[in-house]
Structure formats: structure tokens, C-alpha cells
């Protein structure tokens, strides 16, 4: 039993449009970069190859994001299930390509907006606070193909137009926003958030850092729009955070860990949260061969004037750094692999499970920035085995979540200002890294397999009742 969680704590769950909505061309939606990503374990290998040019080849590949879990048609049923669990909030994203199908239009697609009108009203009907990611690994494909993705400065205007439309339309109903999902993930993989693959410059750090600069400016513009509409609206950044340990006490590895943290965990956050490029910027640029960025007058003051209000972040696993071993054992991970940590067990996909690392992450982020933090993704991707009634006894998932909630309670007692917790994929959906359905995170089982077979019907898992009890008891009953 713990009494750490405040009454207004935002318990909920998280999803992203491209991974569950489906209906990829319905009601005027345009193609997105996610729609061009083939399903299966080879997904990153295919889109990371020099040959990949954002073409959809249905004769050769399956595209599971096209169907998602048919949330576009079934959202009322899904929100009702979230309400049954007692969600206080629901984090979802708005598909940019539903609102601006090509990305560069002047006027939005009213039918796309009508869908989010309904989705948001459905949440509010149950007293569920919507938490909206403006751009979650889904930008109009046209912006990647015709404009070269975020390295092109014109993207700032297109994003600003998109953000202005949705903020104006929903600011009275939606109080919590995030500008870009896992913005720092581009360090290893710019396809998802920057629309850049090797064939359009995604293999060049000059482009990645230039694209980030444009995203930082775009993010600041979104904060400005939101605050001018209503200063009480809160806009966060969204970082992928991997607590990073030195493999041992060797100072060489300690320094390597410091640098790994600066490069991956802190660079983007420092700009978005503190409003300025960190002191170590030049050092990183030298290491990655980045020459001066194209920064125009007014950019830096915009960053300084409109930092984010809170820190949204995802946490699934920790990392270890070992530079002194020329051939260390490695492990897989959330868009980034690393050195295996002998003290940790890994998920079936090789992600190293580390609840204590979450307590550390919360303390590190809060100590560094002194702004509220919000865990907007966390969870265990696992192979569920449903019985003949489609019931999944997912004790392994309950164990994972319980340990992470216990770590959150510790961090709250450490003094961290933690706003809420939205476990990832609260309903099973298409995996971002592999495009698999069989990598499941949900409290709700969706009858759909990797080949797209199944009824798509929803079934409550054992973790559904467990999480309902956790929320009802305000995090006190984790049994
Ligand atoms: C995060 C993303 O990286 O992790 C989500 O924001 C993603 O979009 C989640 O789905 C889990 O990763 P995966 O690859 O297991 O789906």
C-alpha cells in the first residue's frame, strides 16, 4: 500500500492514430509516412535501406497500418471500454494526413476534423480528459516525398497551419497537448518523425539536426498559438527516455555514459524545455560532422520565449554503455539497442525491463528541468495466448506494470512532480517498430493477427480488471 498518488493524478492509456485508426483513405485522408511502412520484423531494415523511396508496393508487402484495428469505425466501443476501466485521461494523436491530406493545402479537410470532434466529445461524455499528440510518427507522405521531410524549412509553415487548425478547434475541450512524439528518436531513426530515409537524406546528421531545428521552431510556434488562445492550455514535449548506465565504474565508460545522455536523452529536451541549445551542442556537431545550422533571425528568440509547459516522455527500458569492451554482448531496444545489462531480464523482443530505471528517469528529468513530468508511454510488448473465449491471463503484463507503478510511487516520494501515467497501447494495436499485431501491449485484446485475419472484436484481458482496480484505488491497491 502506498499513499503517494495525488487525487488529480491522470491515470489513463495511450495510442497513436496511425497504429489503430485504419481507414487510411477514408473521408479524404491522404497517405502518411506510416502508411508506406511494410509490416513485419523487417520493417526498419526495409525503410532503412538505400533503395527505399517511400513507394507503397502492395504486391510485395503487407501494410497493417492501413487497417489498424479499425478504431475509426469502433472508437465509441473503445472509449466505452476505457471508461469502464476508469480512465481519467486518454492520450491519442491526430492524423495530420486526415486534416491536411497532402500537407501543403491551405484549407483543412472538414471530414477529418469531424472524426476528432466525435472522438473528443466521446471522451468528454465519460469525463475522460483528452491528451493530444499533434504529430505522432505520421506526417503526410507528400511532405516526405515532394519536400524531403523536416530538413526542409517549409515544413514549419505546414505544421503551424495544422497546429493552428486543431488548437483553435479544440482548445476549449483539450487542455493537454504534445507537439511531436519522441522527437529525439530521430537521432537513430529519422524516418518516423522527420520523414527522412537514406534516399532523402536521413543518413546524414547535418539533415537530422537541421530537421530538428525546424521541429523546435515549429514546436515553439504551437506553444505560442496555444498560450495566446488560453494561457491555461498546457503543451508538452515528448521524449523517448532511456535511463543510461555505465556498464562499470571505469571512468572511460562513465564519460561515455555522460555523452550518451547528452546526445540522446537531453539534446532535444534542453532546447524544448529550457528554450536554448545546450552548451555541449558544438561538441556534438563536431563529432557528427555537422556544420553550422541554417538558423534565421527570430528563431532563437522564439525558442526562448515559448518553451514547453511539461515534459511528456516514454519509458520502456534502460541502456548500458560499455566502450572498453571491443565486442560486448548487445540487446535490442526501443529504436535503439545497447550493451546487455547482466542484472536485467528482457522482454520477448529483447527490451531490457528495468522499473528502477523509471524512478531514476523521473528524478533525472525533474532535477534537470524543474517542470512537471508525465509518463505518456510505458508497457510490455508480449505474445499473448488467448483461450477459446479470447481471454488472456496476462500476469506477466500486470507484473511489469505493477513494478513500474511502484517505481512511480517512489519517485513521487522523492519529490518529483508527476502529472500522470498513460500506459502504451491500452488496446492492442500495430507495433511501430515491427508492424506486428502479435506484439501486444493492451488491457484489451483485439482479435487480429499479423496477416490481418480475425474479427477485430475486443476482449478484456486479466490486466483490464487489475488496472481498473489500480485506478479506483488511486494507485494504492496494486495486488
Ligand atoms: C514508442 C512509440 O516508441 O514505442 C510508439 O511512441 C510505439 O508509437 C511504442 O508503438 C512501442 O514500440 P513498438 O515498436 O513495440 O510498437
CSV table of C-alpha atoms and ligand atoms in Angstrom, one decimal:
chain,number,residue,atom,x,y,z
A,1,UNK,CA,0.0,0.0,0.0
A,2,UNK,CA,1.2,3.5,-0.8
A,3,UNK,CA,-0.4,6.9,-0.5
A,4,UNK,CA,1.8,8.6,-3.0
A,5,UNK,CA,-0.6,9.3,-5.8
A,6,UNK,CA,-2.5,12.6,-5.7
A,7,UNK,CA,-6.3,12.8,-6.3
A,8,UNK,CA,-5.9,14.6,-9.6
A,9,UNK,CA,-3.4,12.1,-11.0
A,10,UNK,CA,-4.0,11.5,-14.7
A,11,UNK,CA,-4.4,7.7,-14.9
A,12,UNK,CA,-5.1,6.6,-18.5
A,13,UNK,CA,-3.7,5.0,-21.6
A,14,UNK,CA,-2.1,6.0,-24.8
A,15,UNK,CA,-2.3,5.2,-28.6
A,16,UNK,CA,-1.4,6.9,-31.9
A,17,UNK,CA,-3.6,7.5,-34.9
A,18,UNK,CA,-1.5,5.6,-37.4
A,19,UNK,CA,-1.3,2.5,-35.3
A,20,UNK,CA,-5.0,2.0,-34.6
A,21,UNK,CA,-7.4,4.0,-36.7
A,22,UNK,CA,-7.1,2.2,-40.0
A,23,UNK,CA,-9.4,3.8,-42.6
A,24,UNK,CA,-6.3,5.0,-44.3
A,25,UNK,CA,-8.0,6.6,-47.2
A,26,UNK,CA,-11.5,7.2,-45.8
A,27,UNK,CA,-13.2,10.6,-45.8
A,28,UNK,CA,-10.5,12.3,-47.7
A,29,UNK,CA,-7.5,11.2,-45.7
A,30,UNK,CA,-4.2,11.3,-47.6
A,31,UNK,CA,-1.3,8.8,-47.4
A,32,UNK,CA,1.1,9.2,-44.5
A,33,UNK,CA,4.6,8.0,-44.0
A,34,UNK,CA,3.3,5.3,-41.7
A,35,UNK,CA,1.0,4.1,-44.5
A,36,UNK,CA,4.2,3.5,-46.6
A,37,UNK,CA,5.8,1.2,-44.0
A,38,UNK,CA,5.6,-2.5,-44.6
A,39,UNK,CA,4.5,-4.8,-41.8
A,40,UNK,CA,6.8,-7.4,-40.2
A,41,UNK,CA,10.1,-7.7,-38.4
A,42,UNK,CA,12.0,-6.4,-41.4
A,43,UNK,CA,10.2,-3.1,-41.4
A,44,UNK,CA,13.1,-1.0,-40.2
A,45,UNK,CA,15.6,-2.9,-42.4
A,46,UNK,CA,13.4,-2.2,-45.5
A,47,UNK,CA,12.8,1.5,-44.8
A,48,UNK,CA,16.4,2.0,-43.7
A,49,UNK,CA,17.8,0.7,-47.0
A,50,UNK,CA,19.2,3.0,-49.7
A,51,UNK,CA,16.6,1.6,-52.2
A,52,UNK,CA,13.6,2.6,-50.1
A,53,UNK,CA,11.9,5.7,-51.7
A,54,UNK,CA,8.5,5.8,-49.9
A,55,UNK,CA,6.7,3.7,-52.5
A,56,UNK,CA,3.8,1.5,-51.5
A,57,UNK,CA,4.2,-1.9,-53.1
A,58,UNK,CA,1.2,-4.0,-52.2
A,59,UNK,CA,2.3,-6.8,-54.5
A,60,UNK,CA,5.4,-7.3,-52.3
A,61,UNK,CA,4.4,-6.3,-48.8
A,62,UNK,CA,1.5,-6.0,-46.3
A,63,UNK,CA,0.7,-2.7,-44.8
A,64,UNK,CA,-1.0,-3.3,-41.4
A,65,UNK,CA,-1.4,0.4,-40.6
A,66,UNK,CA,-3.9,0.7,-43.4
A,67,UNK,CA,-6.4,-1.3,-41.4
A,68,UNK,CA,-5.1,-0.7,-37.9
A,69,UNK,CA,-7.6,-2.1,-35.5
A,70,UNK,CA,-10.5,-0.3,-37.2
A,71,UNK,CA,-10.7,2.2,-34.4
A,72,UNK,CA,-12.0,4.7,-37.0
A,73,UNK,CA,-15.3,2.7,-37.0
A,74,UNK,CA,-15.1,1.3,-33.5
A,75,UNK,CA,-13.9,4.3,-31.4
A,76,UNK,CA,-17.2,4.5,-29.4
A,77,UNK,CA,-16.8,0.9,-28.3
A,78,UNK,CA,-13.1,1.5,-27.4
A,79,UNK,CA,-13.7,4.7,-25.4
A,80,UNK,CA,-16.5,2.9,-23.6
A,81,UNK,CA,-14.0,0.2,-22.6
A,82,UNK,CA,-11.5,2.9,-21.4
A,83,UNK,CA,-14.3,4.5,-19.4
A,84,UNK,CA,-15.1,1.1,-17.9
A,85,UNK,CA,-11.5,0.9,-16.7
A,86,UNK,CA,-12.0,4.3,-15.1
A,87,UNK,CA,-9.6,6.2,-17.3
A,88,UNK,CA,-9.1,9.8,-16.2
A,89,UNK,CA,-7.4,10.7,-19.4
A,90,UNK,CA,-6.8,9.2,-22.9
A,91,UNK,CA,-3.7,10.1,-24.9
A,92,UNK,CA,-4.2,9.8,-28.7
A,93,UNK,CA,-2.9,11.6,-31.7
A,94,UNK,CA,-4.5,13.5,-34.6
A,95,UNK,CA,-3.6,12.1,-38.0
A,96,UNK,CA,-2.1,15.1,-39.9
A,97,UNK,CA,-3.0,13.4,-43.2
A,98,UNK,CA,-6.7,13.4,-42.2
A,99,UNK,CA,-6.7,17.2,-41.7
A,100,UNK,CA,-4.2,18.1,-44.5
A,101,UNK,CA,-4.1,15.1,-46.8
A,102,UNK,CA,-1.1,16.4,-48.8
A,103,UNK,CA,0.2,18.6,-46.0
A,104,UNK,CA,0.6,21.7,-48.2
A,105,UNK,CA,-3.1,22.6,-48.7
A,106,UNK,CA,-4.4,26.0,-47.5
A,107,UNK,CA,-7.7,24.6,-46.1
A,108,UNK,CA,-8.3,21.6,-43.9
A,109,UNK,CA,-10.4,18.6,-44.7
A,110,UNK,CA,-13.6,19.1,-42.7
A,111,UNK,CA,-14.4,15.4,-42.7
A,112,UNK,CA,-11.2,14.6,-41.0
A,113,UNK,CA,-11.9,17.2,-38.3
A,114,UNK,CA,-15.4,15.8,-37.9
A,115,UNK,CA,-13.9,12.5,-36.8
A,116,UNK,CA,-11.9,14.1,-34.0
A,117,UNK,CA,-14.9,16.2,-33.0
A,118,UNK,CA,-16.7,13.0,-32.3
A,119,UNK,CA,-13.7,11.3,-30.7
A,120,UNK,CA,-13.1,14.2,-28.3
A,121,UNK,CA,-16.8,14.5,-27.4
A,122,UNK,CA,-17.0,10.8,-26.7
A,123,UNK,CA,-14.1,11.1,-24.2
A,124,UNK,CA,-15.7,14.1,-22.5
A,125,UNK,CA,-19.0,12.3,-22.3
A,126,UNK,CA,-17.3,9.9,-19.8
A,127,UNK,CA,-15.3,12.6,-18.1
A,128,UNK,CA,-12.1,11.4,-19.8
A,129,UNK,CA,-9.5,14.2,-20.3
A,130,UNK,CA,-8.2,14.1,-23.9
A,131,UNK,CA,-4.4,14.4,-24.1
A,132,UNK,CA,-3.4,15.1,-27.7
A,133,UNK,CA,-0.2,14.5,-29.6
A,134,UNK,CA,-0.2,16.8,-32.6
A,135,UNK,CA,2.2,14.7,-34.6
A,136,UNK,CA,2.9,11.1,-33.8
A,137,UNK,CA,5.1,9.3,-36.3
A,138,UNK,CA,2.6,10.3,-39.0
A,139,UNK,CA,3.1,13.1,-41.5
A,140,UNK,CA,1.6,13.4,-44.9
A,141,UNK,CA,3.6,11.2,-47.3
A,142,UNK,CA,3.7,14.1,-49.8
A,143,UNK,CA,5.8,16.2,-47.3
A,144,UNK,CA,8.4,13.4,-47.2
A,145,UNK,CA,8.4,12.7,-50.9
A,146,UNK,CA,8.0,16.2,-52.5
A,147,UNK,CA,9.6,18.3,-49.8
A,148,UNK,CA,12.2,15.9,-48.4
A,149,UNK,CA,10.8,15.8,-44.9
A,150,UNK,CA,11.7,18.1,-41.9
A,151,UNK,CA,15.1,19.2,-43.2
A,152,UNK,CA,13.0,21.5,-45.5
A,153,UNK,CA,12.1,24.8,-43.7
A,154,UNK,CA,8.8,24.9,-45.4
A,155,UNK,CA,7.6,22.2,-43.1
A,156,UNK,CA,7.4,24.7,-40.3
A,157,UNK,CA,4.6,26.6,-42.1
A,158,UNK,CA,2.7,23.4,-42.9
A,159,UNK,CA,2.9,22.2,-39.3
A,160,UNK,CA,2.0,25.6,-38.0
A,161,UNK,CA,-1.1,25.7,-40.2
A,162,UNK,CA,-2.1,22.2,-39.0
A,163,UNK,CA,-1.4,23.0,-35.3
A,164,UNK,CA,-3.3,26.3,-35.6
A,165,UNK,CA,-6.4,24.5,-37.0
A,166,UNK,CA,-6.5,21.8,-34.3
A,167,UNK,CA,-5.6,24.1,-31.4
A,168,UNK,CA,-8.3,26.6,-32.4
A,169,UNK,CA,-10.9,24.0,-32.9
A,170,UNK,CA,-10.2,22.1,-29.7
A,171,UNK,CA,-8.5,24.3,-27.1
A,172,UNK,CA,-11.7,24.7,-25.1
A,173,UNK,CA,-12.1,20.9,-24.8
A,174,UNK,CA,-8.4,19.7,-24.8
A,175,UNK,CA,-6.1,21.1,-22.0
A,176,UNK,CA,-3.1,18.9,-22.6
A,177,UNK,CA,-1.1,18.7,-25.8
A,178,UNK,CA,2.2,17.5,-27.1
A,179,UNK,CA,3.9,18.8,-30.2
A,180,UNK,CA,6.0,15.8,-31.5
A,181,UNK,CA,6.1,12.2,-30.4
A,182,UNK,CA,9.6,11.1,-29.3
A,183,UNK,CA,11.3,13.9,-31.1
A,184,UNK,CA,14.7,12.6,-30.1
A,185,UNK,CA,14.2,9.2,-31.7
A,186,UNK,CA,15.4,10.8,-35.0
A,187,UNK,CA,18.9,10.5,-33.7
A,188,UNK,CA,18.8,6.8,-34.6
A,189,UNK,CA,15.8,6.7,-36.9
A,190,UNK,CA,14.6,9.9,-38.7
A,191,UNK,CA,12.0,8.1,-40.9
A,192,UNK,CA,9.2,8.1,-38.3
A,193,UNK,CA,9.3,11.7,-37.0
A,194,UNK,CA,11.2,13.6,-39.7
A,195,UNK,CA,10.0,11.8,-42.9
A,196,UNK,CA,13.6,11.1,-43.8
A,197,UNK,CA,15.2,7.9,-45.0
A,198,UNK,CA,18.6,7.3,-46.6
A,199,UNK,CA,17.3,8.1,-50.1
A,200,UNK,CA,16.1,11.6,-49.0
A,201,UNK,CA,19.0,12.4,-46.6
A,202,UNK,CA,18.0,10.5,-43.5
A,203,UNK,CA,21.5,9.1,-43.3
A,204,UNK,CA,23.2,12.4,-42.8
A,205,UNK,CA,23.4,14.0,-39.4
A,206,UNK,CA,23.5,17.5,-41.0
A,207,UNK,CA,20.0,16.9,-42.2
A,208,UNK,CA,18.8,15.3,-38.9
A,209,UNK,CA,20.0,18.3,-36.8
A,210,UNK,CA,18.6,20.8,-39.4
A,211,UNK,CA,15.3,19.0,-39.3
A,212,UNK,CA,15.3,19.1,-35.5
A,213,UNK,CA,15.9,22.8,-35.6
A,214,UNK,CA,12.8,23.2,-37.8
A,215,UNK,CA,10.8,21.0,-35.5
A,216,UNK,CA,12.0,23.0,-32.4
A,217,UNK,CA,10.8,26.2,-34.1
A,218,UNK,CA,7.5,24.6,-35.2
A,219,UNK,CA,7.0,23.3,-31.6
A,220,UNK,CA,7.6,26.8,-30.2
A,221,UNK,CA,5.1,28.2,-32.6
A,222,UNK,CA,2.5,25.7,-31.4
A,223,UNK,CA,3.1,26.7,-27.8
A,224,UNK,CA,2.7,30.3,-28.8
A,225,UNK,CA,-0.6,29.6,-30.6
A,226,UNK,CA,-1.9,27.6,-27.6
A,227,UNK,CA,-1.0,30.2,-25.0
A,228,UNK,CA,-2.4,33.0,-27.0
A,229,UNK,CA,-5.7,31.1,-27.2
A,230,UNK,CA,-5.7,30.3,-23.5
A,231,UNK,CA,-2.7,30.5,-21.1
A,232,UNK,CA,-4.1,27.6,-19.1
A,233,UNK,CA,-3.7,25.2,-22.1
A,234,UNK,CA,-0.6,23.1,-21.4
A,235,UNK,CA,1.7,22.0,-24.2
A,236,UNK,CA,4.4,19.4,-23.6
A,237,UNK,CA,7.4,18.0,-25.5
A,238,UNK,CA,7.5,14.2,-25.8
A,239,UNK,CA,10.9,12.5,-25.4
A,240,UNK,CA,11.9,8.9,-25.7
A,241,UNK,CA,13.9,8.4,-22.5
A,242,UNK,CA,16.2,5.5,-21.9
A,243,UNK,CA,17.9,5.7,-18.5
A,244,UNK,CA,21.6,5.1,-19.3
A,245,UNK,CA,24.1,3.4,-17.1
A,246,UNK,CA,27.8,2.9,-17.3
A,247,UNK,CA,28.5,-0.8,-17.6
A,248,UNK,CA,31.1,-0.5,-14.8
A,249,UNK,CA,33.0,2.1,-12.7
A,250,UNK,CA,35.7,2.6,-15.3
A,251,UNK,CA,35.9,6.4,-15.9
A,252,UNK,CA,36.1,5.8,-19.6
A,253,UNK,CA,32.6,4.2,-19.5
A,254,UNK,CA,31.4,6.9,-17.1
A,255,UNK,CA,32.4,9.6,-19.6
A,256,UNK,CA,30.8,7.7,-22.5
A,257,UNK,CA,27.6,7.5,-20.5
A,258,UNK,CA,27.6,11.2,-19.9
A,259,UNK,CA,28.0,11.8,-23.6
A,260,UNK,CA,25.3,9.2,-24.5
A,261,UNK,CA,22.9,11.0,-22.2
A,262,UNK,CA,23.7,14.4,-23.7
A,263,UNK,CA,23.3,13.2,-27.2
A,264,UNK,CA,20.2,11.1,-26.8
A,265,UNK,CA,18.3,11.9,-23.7
A,266,UNK,CA,19.0,15.6,-23.3
A,267,UNK,CA,19.7,17.5,-26.5
A,268,UNK,CA,16.1,17.9,-27.7
A,269,UNK,CA,14.7,18.3,-24.3
A,270,UNK,CA,17.2,21.1,-23.4
A,271,UNK,CA,16.0,23.1,-26.4
A,272,UNK,CA,12.3,22.5,-26.0
A,273,UNK,CA,12.2,22.8,-22.2
A,274,UNK,CA,14.9,25.3,-21.4
A,275,UNK,CA,14.4,27.3,-24.7
A,276,UNK,CA,18.0,27.2,-25.8
A,277,UNK,CA,20.6,25.0,-27.3
A,278,UNK,CA,22.7,23.3,-24.6
A,279,UNK,CA,26.4,24.1,-24.0
A,280,UNK,CA,27.5,20.8,-25.4
A,281,UNK,CA,25.9,21.4,-28.8
A,282,UNK,CA,29.1,22.3,-30.6
A,283,UNK,CA,30.9,19.2,-29.3
A,284,UNK,CA,28.1,17.0,-30.7
A,285,UNK,CA,28.2,18.8,-34.0
A,286,UNK,CA,31.9,18.2,-34.3
A,287,UNK,CA,31.5,14.6,-33.5
A,288,UNK,CA,28.8,14.0,-36.1
A,289,UNK,CA,30.2,16.3,-38.8
A,290,UNK,CA,27.5,18.9,-38.6
A,291,UNK,CA,28.5,22.3,-39.8
A,292,UNK,CA,26.6,25.4,-38.8
A,293,UNK,CA,22.8,25.1,-39.0
A,294,UNK,CA,20.6,27.3,-41.0
A,295,UNK,CA,19.0,29.4,-38.3
A,296,UNK,CA,17.1,32.5,-39.3
A,297,UNK,CA,16.5,35.7,-37.4
A,298,UNK,CA,13.8,35.3,-34.8
A,299,UNK,CA,14.2,31.5,-34.4
A,300,UNK,CA,16.3,31.6,-31.2
A,301,UNK,CA,14.1,34.2,-29.5
A,302,UNK,CA,11.0,32.1,-30.4
A,303,UNK,CA,12.6,29.1,-28.8
A,304,UNK,CA,13.5,31.1,-25.7
A,305,UNK,CA,10.0,32.7,-25.4
A,306,UNK,CA,7.9,29.6,-25.9
A,307,UNK,CA,9.4,26.6,-24.1
A,308,UNK,CA,7.0,23.7,-23.3
A,309,UNK,CA,5.0,23.6,-20.1
A,310,UNK,CA,5.6,20.0,-19.1
A,311,UNK,CA,7.8,17.0,-20.1
A,312,UNK,CA,6.0,14.1,-21.6
A,313,UNK,CA,8.1,11.0,-22.1
A,314,UNK,CA,8.1,7.4,-22.9
A,315,UNK,CA,9.9,4.8,-20.8
A,316,UNK,CA,10.2,1.2,-21.7
A,317,UNK,CA,13.8,0.1,-20.8
A,318,UNK,CA,17.2,1.3,-19.8
A,319,UNK,CA,20.5,1.2,-21.6
A,320,UNK,CA,24.1,0.3,-20.7
A,321,UNK,CA,27.2,1.8,-22.2
A,322,UNK,CA,30.5,-0.2,-22.4
A,323,UNK,CA,33.2,1.4,-24.5
A,324,UNK,CA,36.1,-0.6,-23.0
A,325,UNK,CA,34.9,-4.0,-24.3
A,326,UNK,CA,35.5,-4.2,-28.1
A,327,UNK,CA,32.9,-6.9,-28.5
A,328,UNK,CA,30.2,-6.5,-25.8
A,329,UNK,CA,27.1,-8.6,-25.7
A,330,UNK,CA,24.2,-6.5,-27.1
A,331,UNK,CA,20.5,-6.3,-26.7
A,332,UNK,CA,17.6,-4.9,-28.8
A,333,UNK,CA,15.6,-1.9,-27.7
A,334,UNK,CA,13.1,0.8,-28.4
A,335,UNK,CA,14.6,2.3,-31.6
A,336,UNK,CA,18.0,1.9,-30.0
A,337,UNK,CA,19.9,-1.1,-29.0
A,338,UNK,CA,22.7,-1.3,-26.5
A,339,UNK,CA,25.0,-3.4,-24.3
A,340,UNK,CA,23.3,-6.1,-22.4
A,341,UNK,CA,22.9,-5.4,-18.7
A,342,UNK,CA,23.5,-8.7,-16.8
A,343,UNK,CA,21.2,-7.5,-13.9
A,344,UNK,CA,18.1,-7.2,-16.1
A,345,UNK,CA,15.7,-9.6,-17.9
A,346,UNK,CA,14.5,-8.7,-21.3
A,347,UNK,CA,11.0,-8.9,-23.0
A,348,UNK,CA,10.3,-11.3,-25.8
A,349,UNK,CA,11.5,-8.5,-28.2
A,350,UNK,CA,14.7,-8.1,-26.2
A,351,UNK,CA,13.9,-4.8,-24.4
A,352,UNK,CA,15.5,-4.8,-21.0
A,353,UNK,CA,12.9,-4.5,-18.3
A,354,UNK,CA,14.0,-2.0,-15.5
A,355,UNK,CA,11.4,-0.4,-13.2
A,356,UNK,CA,14.1,1.1,-11.0
A,357,UNK,CA,15.3,2.9,-14.2
A,358,UNK,CA,11.9,4.7,-14.3
A,359,UNK,CA,12.4,6.1,-10.8
A,360,UNK,CA,15.9,7.3,-12.0
A,361,UNK,CA,14.4,8.7,-15.2
A,362,UNK,CA,11.8,10.7,-13.3
A,363,UNK,CA,14.3,12.1,-10.9
A,364,UNK,CA,16.8,12.9,-13.6
A,365,UNK,CA,14.2,14.7,-15.7
A,366,UNK,CA,12.7,16.6,-12.8
A,367,UNK,CA,16.0,17.6,-11.3
A,368,UNK,CA,17.3,18.9,-14.6
A,369,UNK,CA,14.3,20.8,-15.7
A,370,UNK,CA,12.1,21.5,-12.7
A,371,UNK,CA,8.9,21.2,-14.7
A,372,UNK,CA,6.1,18.7,-14.3
A,373,UNK,CA,6.7,15.3,-15.9
A,374,UNK,CA,4.1,13.0,-17.5
A,375,UNK,CA,4.8,9.3,-18.3
A,376,UNK,CA,2.9,9.1,-21.6
A,377,UNK,CA,4.1,5.7,-22.6
A,378,UNK,CA,5.2,2.6,-20.8
A,379,UNK,CA,4.4,-1.1,-21.1
A,380,UNK,CA,5.3,-4.6,-22.1
A,381,UNK,CA,5.0,-5.8,-25.7
A,382,UNK,CA,4.3,-9.5,-25.3
A,383,UNK,CA,3.0,-12.6,-27.2
A,384,UNK,CA,-0.4,-13.1,-25.6
A,385,UNK,CA,-2.0,-16.6,-25.7
A,386,UNK,CA,-5.8,-16.2,-25.6
A,387,UNK,CA,-8.0,-19.2,-24.5
A,388,UNK,CA,-11.0,-20.4,-26.5
A,389,UNK,CA,-13.0,-17.4,-25.2
A,390,UNK,CA,-10.3,-15.0,-26.3
A,391,UNK,CA,-9.4,-14.4,-22.6
A,392,UNK,CA,-5.8,-13.6,-21.9
A,393,UNK,CA,-4.4,-14.2,-18.4
A,394,UNK,CA,-1.6,-11.7,-18.8
A,395,UNK,CA,0.0,-11.9,-15.3
A,396,UNK,CA,3.4,-11.0,-16.9
A,397,UNK,CA,2.0,-7.7,-18.1
A,398,UNK,CA,0.5,-7.0,-14.6
A,399,UNK,CA,3.9,-7.8,-13.0
A,400,UNK,CA,5.6,-5.3,-15.4
A,401,UNK,CA,3.1,-2.5,-14.8
A,402,UNK,CA,2.9,-3.1,-11.0
A,403,UNK,CA,6.7,-2.8,-10.7
A,404,UNK,CA,6.7,0.4,-12.8
A,405,UNK,CA,3.9,2.0,-10.8
A,406,UNK,CA,5.7,1.1,-7.6
A,407,UNK,CA,8.7,3.0,-9.0
A,408,UNK,CA,6.5,6.0,-9.8
A,409,UNK,CA,5.3,6.0,-6.1
A,410,UNK,CA,8.9,6.1,-5.0
A,411,UNK,CA,9.7,9.0,-7.3
A,412,UNK,CA,6.6,10.9,-6.0
A,413,UNK,CA,8.0,10.4,-2.5
A,414,UNK,CA,11.4,11.7,-3.9
A,415,UNK,CA,9.5,14.9,-4.6
A,416,UNK,CA,9.1,14.5,-8.4
A,417,UNK,CA,6.1,16.5,-9.7
A,418,UNK,CA,4.5,13.6,-11.7
A,419,UNK,CA,1.2,14.5,-13.5
A,420,UNK,CA,0.0,11.2,-14.8
A,421,UNK,CA,0.6,7.8,-16.4
A,422,UNK,CA,-0.7,6.6,-19.7
A,423,UNK,CA,0.5,3.0,-20.5
A,424,UNK,CA,1.1,2.4,-24.1
A,425,UNK,CA,-1.3,0.6,-26.4
A,426,UNK,CA,-4.0,0.4,-23.8
A,427,UNK,CA,-5.8,-1.5,-26.6
A,428,UNK,CA,-3.7,-3.9,-28.8
A,429,UNK,CA,-2.6,-2.1,-31.9
A,430,UNK,CA,0.0,-2.2,-34.7
A,431,UNK,CA,3.6,-2.1,-33.5
A,432,UNK,CA,5.6,1.0,-34.6
A,433,UNK,CA,8.9,-0.8,-35.0
A,434,UNK,CA,7.8,-4.1,-36.5
A,435,UNK,CA,4.3,-3.5,-37.8
A,436,UNK,CA,3.2,-6.7,-35.9
A,437,UNK,CA,-0.1,-7.2,-34.2
A,438,UNK,CA,1.4,-10.0,-32.2
A,439,UNK,CA,3.5,-7.6,-30.2
A,440,UNK,CA,0.7,-6.7,-27.8
A,441,UNK,CA,0.6,-4.1,-25.0
A,442,UNK,CA,-3.1,-3.8,-24.3
A,443,UNK,CA,-5.5,-4.3,-21.5
A,444,UNK,CA,-7.9,-5.1,-24.3
A,445,UNK,CA,-7.3,-8.0,-26.7
A,446,UNK,CA,-8.1,-7.4,-30.4
A,447,UNK,CA,-8.8,-10.5,-32.4
A,448,UNK,CA,-6.5,-9.8,-35.3
A,449,UNK,CA,-3.2,-11.5,-36.3
A,450,UNK,CA,-0.1,-10.5,-38.2
A,451,UNK,CA,-1.7,-11.4,-41.5
A,452,UNK,CA,-4.8,-9.3,-40.9
A,453,UNK,CA,-7.0,-12.3,-40.1
A,454,UNK,CA,-9.6,-12.1,-37.3
A,455,UNK,CA,-12.8,-10.5,-36.4
A,456,UNK,CA,-11.2,-7.4,-34.9
A,457,UNK,CA,-13.5,-7.9,-31.9
A,458,UNK,CA,-12.4,-6.6,-28.5
A,459,UNK,CA,-11.9,-8.7,-25.3
A,460,UNK,CA,-11.0,-7.7,-21.8
A,461,UNK,CA,-7.7,-9.2,-20.5
A,462,UNK,CA,-6.9,-10.1,-16.9
A,463,UNK,CA,-4.9,-6.8,-16.8
A,464,UNK,CA,-8.1,-4.9,-17.6
A,465,UNK,CA,-9.7,-5.7,-14.2
A,466,UNK,CA,-6.3,-5.2,-12.5
A,467,UNK,CA,-5.8,-1.7,-13.9
A,468,UNK,CA,-9.4,-0.8,-13.2
A,469,UNK,CA,-8.7,-1.6,-9.5
A,470,UNK,CA,-5.4,0.4,-9.6
A,471,UNK,CA,-7.2,3.5,-10.9
A,472,UNK,CA,-10.2,3.1,-8.5
A,473,UNK,CA,-7.8,2.8,-5.5
A,474,UNK,CA,-5.7,5.8,-6.7
A,475,UNK,CA,-2.6,3.5,-7.1
A,476,UNK,CA,-2.9,2.1,-3.6
A,477,UNK,CA,-4.1,-1.4,-4.5
A,478,UNK,CA,-1.6,-3.0,-6.8
A,479,UNK,CA,-2.3,-6.6,-5.8
B,1,LIG,C1,7.2,4.3,-28.9
B,1,LIG,C2,6.3,4.9,-29.8
B,1,LIG,O1,8.5,4.3,-29.4
B,1,LIG,O2,7.0,3.0,-28.5
B,1,LIG,C3,5.0,4.1,-30.2
B,1,LIG,O3,5.9,6.2,-29.5
B,1,LIG,C4,5.4,2.7,-30.2
B,1,LIG,O4,4.5,4.6,-31.3
B,1,LIG,C5,5.9,2.3,-28.8
B,1,LIG,O5,4.3,1.8,-30.6
B,1,LIG,C6,6.1,0.8,-28.7
B,1,LIG,O6,7.0,0.4,-29.7
B,1,LIG,P1,6.7,-0.8,-30.6
B,1,LIG,O7,7.7,-0.8,-31.6
B,1,LIG,O8,6.7,-2.0,-29.7
B,1,LIG,O9,5.3,-0.6,-31.2
